[in-house]
PDB file of C-alpha atoms in Angstrom:
ATOM      1  CA  MET A   1       5.353   1.745  14.872  1.00 53.00           C
ATOM      2  CA  THR A   2       1.509   0.954  15.557  1.00 65.00           C
ATOM      3  CA  GLU A   3      -0.392   0.614  12.501  1.00 91.00           C
ATOM      4  CA  LEU A   4      -3.495   2.931  12.109  1.00 96.00           C
ATOM      5  CA  THR A   5      -5.650   0.714  10.014  1.00 98.00           C
ATOM      6  CA  ARG A   6      -6.571  -2.880   9.939  1.00 97.00           C
ATOM      7  CA  LEU A   7      -8.879  -4.988   7.808  1.00 98.00           C
ATOM      8  CA  VAL A   8     -12.658  -4.572   8.468  1.00 98.00           C
ATOM      9  CA  ARG A   9     -14.445  -7.415  10.715  1.00 98.00           C
ATOM     10  CA  PRO A  10     -18.064  -8.594  10.675  1.00 98.00           C
ATOM     11  CA  ALA A  11     -18.302  -7.449  14.415  1.00 98.00           C
ATOM     12  CA  ASP A  12     -17.498  -3.661  13.300  1.00 98.00           C
ATOM     13  CA  ALA A  13     -21.136  -3.382  11.726  1.00 98.00           C
ATOM     14  CA  ALA A  14     -22.455  -1.705  14.967  1.00 98.00           C
ATOM     15  CA  GLU A  15     -19.538   0.604  15.501  1.00 98.00           C
ATOM     16  CA  LEU A  16     -19.659   1.348  11.759  1.00 98.00           C
ATOM     17  CA  ALA A  17     -23.227   2.145  11.788  1.00 98.00           C
ATOM     18  CA  GLU A  18     -22.993   4.773  14.718  1.00 98.00           C
ATOM     19  CA  LEU A  19     -19.930   6.013  13.060  1.00 97.00           C
ATOM     20  CA  TYR A  20     -21.599   6.549   9.625  1.00 97.00           C
ATOM     21  CA  SER A  21     -24.786   8.007  11.068  1.00 96.00           C
ATOM     22  CA  ALA A  22     -22.810  10.415  13.097  1.00 96.00           C
ATOM     23  CA  ASN A  23     -21.084  11.593  10.006  1.00 95.00           C
ATOM     24  CA  ARG A  24     -23.898  11.441   7.687  1.00 95.00           C
ATOM     25  CA  GLU A  25     -24.291  15.425   6.770  1.00 94.00           C
ATOM     26  CA  HIS A  26     -20.606  15.325   7.078  1.00 93.00           C
ATOM     27  CA  LEU A  27     -20.157  13.044   4.251  1.00 93.00           C
ATOM     28  CA  ALA A  28     -23.059  13.871   1.885  1.00 90.00           C
ATOM     29  CA  PRO A  29     -21.413  16.410  -0.257  1.00 88.00           C
ATOM     30  CA  TRP A  30     -18.635  13.684  -0.832  1.00 88.00           C
ATOM     31  CA  ASP A  31     -20.523  10.465  -0.944  1.00 90.00           C
ATOM     32  CA  PRO A  32     -22.936   8.853  -2.908  1.00 91.00           C
ATOM     33  CA  ALA A  33     -26.955   9.078  -1.976  1.00 90.00           C
ATOM     34  CA  ARG A  34     -27.692   6.384   0.516  1.00 92.00           C
ATOM     35  CA  ALA A  35     -30.772   4.231   1.522  1.00 93.00           C
ATOM     36  CA  ASP A  36     -31.582   4.680   5.151  1.00 95.00           C
ATOM     37  CA  SER A  37     -30.637   1.009   5.585  1.00 96.00           C
ATOM     38  CA  PHE A  38     -26.964   1.878   5.052  1.00 96.00           C
ATOM     39  CA  TYR A  39     -27.018   3.509   8.518  1.00 97.00           C
ATOM     40  CA  THR A  40     -27.985   0.481  10.297  1.00 97.00           C
ATOM     41  CA  VAL A  41     -26.123  -2.434  11.735  1.00 98.00           C
ATOM     42  CA  ALA A  42     -27.915  -5.024   9.619  1.00 98.00           C
ATOM     43  CA  GLY A  43     -26.796  -2.558   6.431  1.00 98.00           C
ATOM     44  CA  GLN A  44     -23.019  -2.792   7.375  1.00 98.00           C
ATOM     45  CA  ALA A  45     -23.175  -6.508   8.127  1.00 98.00           C
ATOM     46  CA  GLU A  46     -24.499  -6.538   4.480  1.00 98.00           C
ATOM     47  CA  VAL A  47     -21.663  -4.160   3.552  1.00 98.00           C
ATOM     48  CA  LEU A  48     -18.990  -5.439   5.334  1.00 98.00           C
ATOM     49  CA  ALA A  49     -19.977  -9.143   4.058  1.00 98.00           C
ATOM     50  CA  THR A  50     -19.614  -8.019   0.603  1.00 98.00           C
ATOM     51  CA  GLN A  51     -16.147  -6.411   1.112  1.00 98.00           C
ATOM     52  CA  LEU A  52     -14.810  -9.156   2.543  1.00 98.00           C
ATOM     53  CA  ALA A  53     -15.900 -11.693   0.165  1.00 98.00           C
ATOM     54  CA  ASN A  54     -14.074  -9.409  -2.196  1.00 98.00           C
ATOM     55  CA  HIS A  55     -11.124  -9.193  -0.241  1.00 98.00           C
ATOM     56  CA  ALA A  56     -11.214 -13.103  -0.039  1.00 98.00           C
ATOM     57  CA  LEU A  57     -11.213 -12.924  -4.144  1.00 97.00           C
ATOM     58  CA  GLY A  58      -8.167 -10.801  -3.998  1.00 97.00           C
ATOM     59  CA  ILE A  59     -10.085  -7.556  -5.198  1.00 98.00           C
ATOM     60  CA  ALA A  60     -10.496  -5.350  -2.681  1.00 98.00           C
ATOM     61  CA  GLU A  61      -8.550  -4.426   0.783  1.00 98.00           C
ATOM     62  CA  PRO A  62     -11.271  -2.836   3.062  1.00 98.00           C
ATOM     63  CA  ARG A  63     -10.005  -1.698   6.077  1.00 98.00           C
ATOM     64  CA  VAL A  64     -11.020   0.858   9.041  1.00 98.00           C
ATOM     65  CA  ILE A  65      -8.929   3.469  10.346  1.00 98.00           C
ATOM     66  CA  VAL A  66      -8.430   3.158  14.136  1.00 97.00           C
ATOM     67  CA  GLU A  67      -7.410   5.675  17.013  1.00 95.00           C
ATOM     68  CA  ASP A  68      -7.152   4.523  20.822  1.00 93.00           C
ATOM     69  CA  GLY A  69      -9.037   1.661  19.814  1.00 94.00           C
ATOM     70  CA  ARG A  70     -11.936   3.127  18.544  1.00 95.00           C
ATOM     71  CA  LEU A  71     -13.452   3.478  14.837  1.00 97.00           C
ATOM     72  CA  VAL A  72     -12.497   7.044  13.029  1.00 97.00           C
ATOM     73  CA  GLY A  73     -12.838   6.409   9.652  1.00 97.00           C
ATOM     74  CA  ARG A  74     -12.213   4.036   6.557  1.00 97.00           C
ATOM     75  CA  VAL A  75      -9.735   3.338   3.812  1.00 98.00           C
ATOM     76  CA  ASN A  76     -10.264   0.635   0.871  1.00 97.00           C
ATOM     77  CA  LEU A  77      -8.628  -0.364  -1.876  1.00 98.00           C
ATOM     78  CA  SER A  78     -11.052  -1.363  -4.394  1.00 97.00           C
ATOM     79  CA  SER A  79     -11.475  -2.608  -8.104  1.00 97.00           C
ATOM     80  CA  ILE A  80      -7.779  -4.336  -7.859  1.00 98.00           C
ATOM     81  CA  ALA A  81      -6.558  -5.771 -10.731  1.00 98.00           C
ATOM     82  CA  TYR A  82      -3.637  -7.877 -11.308  1.00 96.00           C
ATOM     83  CA  GLY A  83      -1.733  -9.173 -14.661  1.00 95.00           C
ATOM     84  CA  PRO A  84      -0.353  -6.331 -16.620  1.00 95.00           C
ATOM     85  CA  PHE A  85      -2.349  -3.775 -14.967  1.00 95.00           C
ATOM     86  CA  ARG A  86      -1.650  -4.177 -11.289  1.00 97.00           C
ATOM     87  CA  SER A  87      -3.726  -1.492 -10.186  1.00 98.00           C
ATOM     88  CA  ALA A  88      -6.237  -0.378  -7.851  1.00 98.00           C
ATOM     89  CA  ILE A  89      -8.939   2.629  -6.664  1.00 98.00           C
ATOM     90  CA  LEU A  90      -8.071   4.184  -3.471  1.00 98.00           C
ATOM     91  CA  GLY A  91     -10.813   5.494  -1.283  1.00 97.00           C
ATOM     92  CA  TYR A  92     -10.941   7.157   2.338  1.00 96.00           C
ATOM     93  CA  TRP A  93     -12.741   9.137   4.834  1.00 96.00           C
ATOM     94  CA  VAL A  94     -12.111  10.427   8.517  1.00 96.00           C
ATOM     95  CA  ASP A  95     -14.753  11.181  11.179  1.00 96.00           C
ATOM     96  CA  ARG A  96     -15.719  14.806  11.244  1.00 93.00           C
ATOM     97  CA  LEU A  97     -14.404  15.304  14.762  1.00 90.00           C
ATOM     98  CA  SER A  98     -11.229  13.847  13.749  1.00 89.00           C
ATOM     99  CA  VAL A  99     -10.370  15.769  10.499  1.00 90.00           C
ATOM    100  CA  GLY A 100      -7.206  17.937  10.188  1.00 88.00           C
ATOM    101  CA  ARG A 101      -5.172  15.492  12.405  1.00 91.00           C
ATOM    102  CA  GLY A 102      -3.391  13.834   9.791  1.00 93.00           C
ATOM    103  CA  LEU A 103      -5.483  10.357  10.436  1.00 96.00           C
ATOM    104  CA  ALA A 104      -6.189  10.395   6.379  1.00 96.00           C
ATOM    105  CA  SER A 105      -2.691  11.536   5.470  1.00 97.00           C
ATOM    106  CA  GLY A 106      -1.483   8.442   7.900  1.00 97.00           C
ATOM    107  CA  ALA A 107      -4.003   6.156   6.463  1.00 97.00           C
ATOM    108  CA  VAL A 108      -3.337   6.557   3.042  1.00 98.00           C
ATOM    109  CA  ALA A 109       0.333   6.356   3.487  1.00 97.00           C
ATOM    110  CA  GLU A 110      -0.328   2.557   5.198  1.00 97.00           C
ATOM    111  CA  MET A 111      -2.486   1.914   2.089  1.00 98.00           C
ATOM    112  CA  VAL A 112       0.276   2.911  -0.101  1.00 98.00           C
ATOM    113  CA  THR A 113       2.576   0.207   1.662  1.00 97.00           C
ATOM    114  CA  VAL A 114      -0.176  -2.513   1.537  1.00 97.00           C
ATOM    115  CA  ALA A 115      -0.716  -1.831  -2.268  1.00 98.00           C
ATOM    116  CA  PHE A 116       2.637  -1.875  -3.471  1.00 98.00           C
ATOM    117  CA  ASP A 117       4.951  -3.859  -0.498  1.00 97.00           C
ATOM    118  CA  GLY A 118       2.286  -6.218   0.248  1.00 96.00           C
ATOM    119  CA  LEU A 119      -0.155  -6.876  -3.029  1.00 97.00           C
ATOM    120  CA  GLY A 120       2.794  -5.866  -5.591  1.00 97.00           C
ATOM    121  CA  LEU A 121       0.744  -3.290  -7.390  1.00 98.00           C
ATOM    122  CA  HIS A 122       2.016  -0.825  -9.794  1.00 97.00           C
ATOM    123  CA  ARG A 123      -0.402   1.981  -9.443  1.00 98.00           C
ATOM    124  CA  LEU A 124      -2.952   3.342  -7.511  1.00 98.00           C
ATOM    125  CA  GLU A 125      -5.582   5.648  -8.446  1.00 98.00           C
ATOM    126  CA  ALA A 126      -7.956   8.122  -6.326  1.00 98.00           C
ATOM    127  CA  GLY A 127     -10.406  10.663  -7.513  1.00 96.00           C
ATOM    128  CA  THR A 128     -11.936  13.803  -5.792  1.00 95.00           C
ATOM    129  CA  LEU A 129     -14.546  16.288  -6.393  1.00 95.00           C
ATOM    130  CA  ALA A 130     -12.787  19.164  -8.045  1.00 93.00           C
ATOM    131  CA  HIS A 131     -13.520  21.490  -5.120  1.00 91.00           C
ATOM    132  CA  ASN A 132     -12.385  18.823  -2.405  1.00 93.00           C
ATOM    133  CA  LEU A 133      -9.062  20.619  -1.584  1.00 94.00           C
ATOM    134  CA  ALA A 134      -8.531  18.608   1.880  1.00 93.00           C
ATOM    135  CA  SER A 135      -8.604  15.116  -0.213  1.00 95.00           C
ATOM    136  CA  GLN A 136      -6.157  16.473  -2.844  1.00 96.00           C
ATOM    137  CA  ALA A 137      -3.771  17.646   0.190  1.00 96.00           C
ATOM    138  CA  VAL A 138      -3.868  14.398   1.687  1.00 97.00           C
ATOM    139  CA  LEU A 139      -2.818  12.769  -1.732  1.00 98.00           C
ATOM    140  CA  ALA A 140      -0.488  15.474  -2.446  1.00 97.00           C
ATOM    141  CA  ARG A 141       1.309  14.405   0.679  1.00 97.00           C
ATOM    142  CA  ASN A 142       1.603  10.990  -0.153  1.00 97.00           C
ATOM    143  CA  HIS A 143       3.179  11.867  -3.295  1.00 97.00           C
ATOM    144  CA  PHE A 144       0.009  11.206  -5.686  1.00 98.00           C
ATOM    145  CA  GLU A 145       0.265  13.263  -8.973  1.00 97.00           C
ATOM    146  CA  ARG A 146      -2.736  14.932 -10.612  1.00 97.00           C
ATOM    147  CA  PHE A 147      -3.223  13.086 -14.005  1.00 97.00           C
ATOM    148  CA  GLY A 148      -6.513  14.132 -15.371  1.00 97.00           C
ATOM    149  CA  TYR A 149     -10.015  15.610 -15.121  1.00 97.00           C
ATOM    150  CA  ALA A 150     -13.090  13.558 -15.430  1.00 95.00           C
ATOM    151  CA  PRO A 151     -16.546  15.378 -16.195  1.00 94.00           C
ATOM    152  CA  ARG A 152     -19.349  14.048 -14.519  1.00 93.00           C
ATOM    153  CA  TYR A 153     -17.261  11.193 -13.521  1.00 93.00           C
ATOM    154  CA  LEU A 154     -19.346   9.704 -10.460  1.00 89.00           C
ATOM    155  CA  GLU A 155     -22.815  10.277  -8.963  1.00 90.00           C
ATOM    156  CA  ILE A 156     -21.992  11.954  -5.733  1.00 91.00           C
ATOM    157  CA  ALA A 157     -25.070  13.719  -3.597  1.00 89.00           C
ATOM    158  CA  GLY A 158     -27.370  12.737  -6.042  1.00 89.00           C
ATOM    159  CA  ARG A 159     -26.123  14.043  -9.198  1.00 91.00           C
ATOM    160  CA  TYR A 160     -22.997  13.433 -11.344  1.00 95.00           C
ATOM    161  CA  GLN A 161     -20.039  15.404 -10.397  1.00 93.00           C
ATOM    162  CA  ASP A 162     -16.461  16.315 -11.857  1.00 94.00           C
ATOM    163  CA  HIS A 163     -13.505  14.670 -10.446  1.00 96.00           C
ATOM    164  CA  VAL A 164      -9.758  15.204 -10.482  1.00 97.00           C
ATOM    165  CA  LEU A 165      -7.936  12.267 -11.203  1.00 98.00           C
ATOM    166  CA  PHE A 166      -4.492  11.316  -9.238  1.00 98.00           C
ATOM    167  CA  GLN A 167      -2.172   8.343  -9.111  1.00 98.00           C
ATOM    168  CA  ARG A 168       1.147   7.092  -7.570  1.00 98.00           C
ATOM    169  CA  LEU A 169       3.050   4.631  -9.231  1.00 98.00           C
ATOM    170  CA  ASN A 170       5.318   2.276  -7.638  1.00 97.00           C
ATOM    171  CA  GLU A 171       8.522   3.190  -9.070  1.00 89.00           C
ATOM    172  CA  PRO A 172      11.646   5.251  -7.593  1.00 75.00           C
ATOM    173  CA  GLU A 173      10.538   9.015  -7.263  1.00 66.00           C
ATOM    174  CA  THR A 174      12.266  11.332  -9.284  1.00 56.00           C
ATOM    175  CA  PRO A 175      13.727  14.698  -7.504  1.00 55.00           C
TER     176      PRO A 175
END
């Protein structure tokens, strides 16, 4: 089986700058407000350097989603915690031209395997805007369960917005 995701590389900066620029309007309702520099090669190089440094510390798993040799999105584990918590936060997005083809669901499934089998985590958490039904469907397909509602949880698109919180535990599923 071919992997859909891989660890980011410094050499991805140019392609990611182009991908983020092409998806700026598509992602705007779901992302924090971003400085113009974020959409540049230098901006992406800085982001990747930070993410790879966090990966080296064991607190992040920054990946790209790849289809036919080209980048079509991102999927990340952040805030990885070990000890008794053994948890991480999952985030993902897919290029506007690739939405609806199962790429997000496949990438999330890979990250579940990375988190549970590779990193030995017990829990993954993901939050979606309350009205982001497509992202909620991705999580449901991957056996995440809703566990909470967080009013004004994150600053998205320039204002604090409510989020639905989901989790998946590394335990045998019960029927």
